Amino acid sequence: PELRETFLRQRDIDHFGSIDPFIYAAQLAAYTPEGKAWISALLEYAGENGRLLREFFAQHFPDVTCCRQRGGTLVWLDLHSFGMDEDALHAFLEGEAKFQSDRGSIYGTGGDCFTRMELGTPRAILMEALDRLLQAARARGLAK
């Protein structure tokens, strides 16, 4: 009870409100020299993953547009060229290719058949996901 009371008092002093205390600590850490170095390294790593992703799609799915991220670690893929409606597309991605990504439509009108993908992931996992996508697409005759 004493520890809980101490925590609640500090939470109120720091105006945590609805944010998780761990997020608050992470945000404070981000504004240190070490935090700046970490985010710079992450963006460089994600940038290299983005280059590999664009090369992969150019080679195997040249009609897919990879929308360059302007900041952060996300990339948008325009998968209209797969010739499926959004439900069929995401059933294929998740069910057959085991390729987890966000539906573009959840971000607003015009997002159908777009998907949002995270590039700030270990390169081996990215390449494994792309390989699963390629194998599933080849089985359907969608890839070179």
PDB file of C-alpha atoms in Angstrom, residues 1-135:
ATOM      1  CA  PRO A   1       0.000   0.000   0.000  1.00  0.00           C
ATOM      2  CA  GLU A   2       2.833   2.405   0.748  1.00  0.00           C
ATOM      3  CA  LEU A   3       4.520   1.762  -2.627  1.00  0.00           C
ATOM      4  CA  ARG A   4       1.195   2.150  -4.438  1.00  0.00           C
ATOM      5  CA  GLU A   5       0.521   5.435  -2.647  1.00  0.00           C
ATOM      6  CA  THR A   6       3.984   6.696  -3.596  1.00  0.00           C
ATOM      7  CA  PHE A   7       3.380   5.703  -7.223  1.00  0.00           C
ATOM      8  CA  LEU A   8      -0.060   7.378  -7.349  1.00  0.00           C
ATOM      9  CA  ARG A   9       1.292  10.572  -5.782  1.00  0.00           C
ATOM     10  CA  GLN A  10       4.147  10.747  -8.326  1.00  0.00           C
ATOM     11  CA  ARG A  11       1.751   9.911 -11.166  1.00  0.00           C
ATOM     12  CA  ASP A  12      -0.431  12.848 -10.208  1.00  0.00           C
ATOM     13  CA  ILE A  13       2.554  15.187  -9.814  1.00  0.00           C
ATOM     14  CA  ASP A  14       3.797  14.239 -13.292  1.00  0.00           C
ATOM     15  CA  HIS A  15       0.328  14.625 -14.832  1.00  0.00           C
ATOM     16  CA  PHE A  16       0.403  11.194 -16.399  1.00  0.00           C
ATOM     17  CA  GLY A  17      -3.310  11.356 -17.089  1.00  0.00           C
ATOM     18  CA  SER A  18      -4.078   8.609 -19.557  1.00  0.00           C
ATOM     19  CA  ILE A  19      -0.566   7.814 -20.757  1.00  0.00           C
ATOM     20  CA  ASP A  20       1.254   4.783 -19.477  1.00  0.00           C
ATOM     21  CA  PRO A  21       4.147   5.593 -17.096  1.00  0.00           C
ATOM     22  CA  PHE A  22       6.540   3.592 -19.279  1.00  0.00           C
ATOM     23  CA  ILE A  23       5.650   5.713 -22.306  1.00  0.00           C
ATOM     24  CA  TYR A  24       6.272   8.840 -20.261  1.00  0.00           C
ATOM     25  CA  ALA A  25       9.739   7.560 -19.274  1.00  0.00           C
ATOM     26  CA  ALA A  26      10.503   6.558 -22.872  1.00  0.00           C
ATOM     27  CA  GLN A  27       9.470   9.987 -24.120  1.00  0.00           C
ATOM     28  CA  LEU A  28      11.752  11.700 -21.629  1.00  0.00           C
ATOM     29  CA  ALA A  29      14.616   9.393 -22.633  1.00  0.00           C
ATOM     30  CA  ALA A  30      14.067  10.251 -26.306  1.00  0.00           C
ATOM     31  CA  TYR A  31      15.064  13.854 -25.618  1.00  0.00           C
ATOM     32  CA  THR A  32      18.546  12.944 -24.430  1.00  0.00           C
ATOM     33  CA  PRO A  33      21.692  12.639 -26.560  1.00  0.00           C
ATOM     34  CA  GLU A  34      21.408   8.851 -26.236  1.00  0.00           C
ATOM     35  CA  GLY A  35      17.782   8.994 -27.390  1.00  0.00           C
ATOM     36  CA  LYS A  36      18.771  11.091 -30.406  1.00  0.00           C
ATOM     37  CA  ALA A  37      21.494   8.604 -31.310  1.00  0.00           C
ATOM     38  CA  TRP A  38      19.041   5.712 -30.973  1.00  0.00           C
ATOM     39  CA  ILE A  39      16.381   7.287 -33.204  1.00  0.00           C
ATOM     40  CA  SER A  40      19.018   8.259 -35.777  1.00  0.00           C
ATOM     41  CA  ALA A  41      20.268   4.661 -35.908  1.00  0.00           C
ATOM     42  CA  LEU A  42      16.682   3.364 -36.159  1.00  0.00           C
ATOM     43  CA  LEU A  43      15.869   5.692 -39.058  1.00  0.00           C
ATOM     44  CA  GLU A  44      19.059   4.688 -40.864  1.00  0.00           C
ATOM     45  CA  TYR A  45      18.266   0.988 -40.371  1.00  0.00           C
ATOM     46  CA  ALA A  46      14.641   1.449 -41.478  1.00  0.00           C
ATOM     47  CA  GLY A  47      15.879   3.426 -44.493  1.00  0.00           C
ATOM     48  CA  GLU A  48      18.018   0.482 -45.575  1.00  0.00           C
ATOM     49  CA  ASN A  49      15.039  -1.837 -45.056  1.00  0.00           C
ATOM     50  CA  GLY A  50      13.029   0.536 -47.252  1.00  0.00           C
ATOM     51  CA  ARG A  51      15.641   0.316 -49.990  1.00  0.00           C
ATOM     52  CA  LEU A  52      15.529  -3.494 -49.853  1.00  0.00           C
ATOM     53  CA  LEU A  53      11.714  -3.429 -49.919  1.00  0.00           C
ATOM     54  CA  ARG A  54      11.635  -1.155 -52.989  1.00  0.00           C
ATOM     55  CA  GLU A  55      14.163  -3.375 -54.794  1.00  0.00           C
ATOM     56  CA  PHE A  56      12.092  -6.450 -53.943  1.00  0.00           C
ATOM     57  CA  PHE A  57       8.880  -4.957 -55.319  1.00  0.00           C
ATOM     58  CA  ALA A  58      10.620  -3.556 -58.406  1.00  0.00           C
ATOM     59  CA  GLN A  59      11.961  -7.018 -59.197  1.00  0.00           C
ATOM     60  CA  HIS A  60       8.920  -9.157 -58.395  1.00  0.00           C
ATOM     61  CA  PHE A  61       5.923  -6.808 -58.468  1.00  0.00           C
ATOM     62  CA  PRO A  62       6.829  -3.859 -60.710  1.00  0.00           C
ATOM     63  CA  ASP A  63       3.233  -2.575 -60.744  1.00  0.00           C
ATOM     64  CA  VAL A  64       3.152  -2.176 -56.966  1.00  0.00           C
ATOM     65  CA  THR A  65       3.878   1.345 -55.808  1.00  0.00           C
ATOM     66  CA  CYS A  66       5.905   1.741 -52.619  1.00  0.00           C
ATOM     67  CA  CYS A  67       5.019   5.124 -51.191  1.00  0.00           C
ATOM     68  CA  ARG A  68       8.145   6.560 -49.639  1.00  0.00           C
ATOM     69  CA  GLN A  69       7.882   7.373 -45.983  1.00  0.00           C
ATOM     70  CA  ARG A  70       8.805  10.950 -45.177  1.00  0.00           C
ATOM     71  CA  GLY A  71       9.676  10.263 -41.587  1.00  0.00           C
ATOM     72  CA  GLY A  72       9.383   7.433 -39.188  1.00  0.00           C
ATOM     73  CA  THR A  73       9.488   3.787 -40.085  1.00  0.00           C
ATOM     74  CA  LEU A  74       6.289   3.137 -42.027  1.00  0.00           C
ATOM     75  CA  VAL A  75       5.773   2.614 -45.748  1.00  0.00           C
ATOM     76  CA  TRP A  76       2.568   2.427 -47.777  1.00  0.00           C
ATOM     77  CA  LEU A  77       2.139  -0.175 -50.513  1.00  0.00           C
ATOM     78  CA  ASP A  78      -0.430   0.296 -53.278  1.00  0.00           C
ATOM     79  CA  LEU A  79      -1.544  -3.254 -54.074  1.00  0.00           C
ATOM     80  CA  HIS A  80      -4.310  -2.459 -56.563  1.00  0.00           C
ATOM     81  CA  SER A  81      -2.315  -4.314 -59.200  1.00  0.00           C
ATOM     82  CA  PHE A  82      -3.034  -7.594 -57.399  1.00  0.00           C
ATOM     83  CA  GLY A  83      -6.534  -7.299 -58.878  1.00  0.00           C
ATOM     84  CA  MET A  84      -8.483  -8.005 -55.690  1.00  0.00           C
ATOM     85  CA  ASP A  85     -10.917  -6.003 -53.611  1.00  0.00           C
ATOM     86  CA  GLU A  86      -9.675  -5.065 -50.170  1.00  0.00           C
ATOM     87  CA  ASP A  87     -11.280  -7.968 -48.305  1.00  0.00           C
ATOM     88  CA  ALA A  88      -9.879 -10.526 -50.757  1.00  0.00           C
ATOM     89  CA  LEU A  89      -6.490  -8.784 -50.733  1.00  0.00           C
ATOM     90  CA  HIS A  90      -6.148  -8.892 -46.969  1.00  0.00           C
ATOM     91  CA  ALA A  91      -7.485 -12.455 -46.809  1.00  0.00           C
ATOM     92  CA  PHE A  92      -4.687 -13.353 -49.243  1.00  0.00           C
ATOM     93  CA  LEU A  93      -2.037 -11.340 -47.370  1.00  0.00           C
ATOM     94  CA  GLU A  94      -2.916 -12.645 -43.929  1.00  0.00           C
ATOM     95  CA  GLY A  95      -4.206 -16.127 -44.755  1.00  0.00           C
ATOM     96  CA  GLU A  96      -1.994 -17.298 -47.601  1.00  0.00           C
ATOM     97  CA  ALA A  97       1.131 -15.135 -47.383  1.00  0.00           C
ATOM     98  CA  LYS A  98       1.110 -14.824 -43.574  1.00  0.00           C
ATOM     99  CA  PHE A  99       1.963 -11.179 -44.238  1.00  0.00           C
ATOM    100  CA  GLN A 100       0.641  -8.979 -41.451  1.00  0.00           C
ATOM    101  CA  SER A 101       0.076  -5.322 -42.276  1.00  0.00           C
ATOM    102  CA  ASP A 102      -2.530  -2.606 -41.756  1.00  0.00           C
ATOM    103  CA  ARG A 103      -5.465  -2.100 -44.112  1.00  0.00           C
ATOM    104  CA  GLY A 104      -5.226   1.256 -45.807  1.00  0.00           C
ATOM    105  CA  SER A 105      -8.975   1.822 -45.510  1.00  0.00           C
ATOM    106  CA  ILE A 106      -8.787   2.240 -41.747  1.00  0.00           C
ATOM    107  CA  TYR A 107      -6.994   5.532 -42.411  1.00  0.00           C
ATOM    108  CA  GLY A 108      -9.746   6.997 -44.570  1.00  0.00           C
ATOM    109  CA  THR A 109     -11.402   7.171 -47.937  1.00  0.00           C
ATOM    110  CA  GLY A 110      -9.173   6.116 -50.798  1.00  0.00           C
ATOM    111  CA  GLY A 111      -7.134   3.679 -48.720  1.00  0.00           C
ATOM    112  CA  ASP A 112      -8.699   0.522 -50.188  1.00  0.00           C
ATOM    113  CA  CYS A 113      -6.055  -1.917 -51.442  1.00  0.00           C
ATOM    114  CA  PHE A 114      -3.264   0.015 -49.794  1.00  0.00           C
ATOM    115  CA  THR A 115      -1.438  -1.529 -46.888  1.00  0.00           C
ATOM    116  CA  ARG A 116       0.844   0.030 -44.324  1.00  0.00           C
ATOM    117  CA  MET A 117       3.971  -1.824 -43.321  1.00  0.00           C
ATOM    118  CA  GLU A 118       6.540  -1.331 -40.561  1.00  0.00           C
ATOM    119  CA  LEU A 119      10.177  -1.027 -41.672  1.00  0.00           C
ATOM    120  CA  GLY A 120      11.672  -0.677 -38.202  1.00  0.00           C
ATOM    121  CA  THR A 121      11.894  -4.436 -37.843  1.00  0.00           C
ATOM    122  CA  PRO A 122      14.831  -6.843 -37.890  1.00  0.00           C
ATOM    123  CA  ARG A 123      15.990  -7.326 -41.469  1.00  0.00           C
ATOM    124  CA  ALA A 124      15.741 -11.114 -41.275  1.00  0.00           C
ATOM    125  CA  ILE A 125      12.060 -10.845 -40.338  1.00  0.00           C
ATOM    126  CA  LEU A 126      11.416  -8.367 -43.158  1.00  0.00           C
ATOM    127  CA  MET A 127      13.068 -10.631 -45.724  1.00  0.00           C
ATOM    128  CA  GLU A 128      11.187 -13.669 -44.413  1.00  0.00           C
ATOM    129  CA  ALA A 129       7.875 -11.801 -44.735  1.00  0.00           C
ATOM    130  CA  LEU A 130       8.707 -10.695 -48.276  1.00  0.00           C
ATOM    131  CA  ASP A 131       9.670 -14.245 -49.213  1.00  0.00           C
ATOM    132  CA  ARG A 132       6.341 -15.566 -47.867  1.00  0.00           C
ATOM    133  CA  LEU A 133       4.545 -12.913 -49.910  1.00  0.00           C
ATOM    134  CA  LEU A 134       6.475 -13.877 -53.036  1.00  0.00           C
ATOM    135  CA  GLN A 135       5.808 -17.606 -52.624  1.00  0.00           C
TER     136      GLN A 135
END
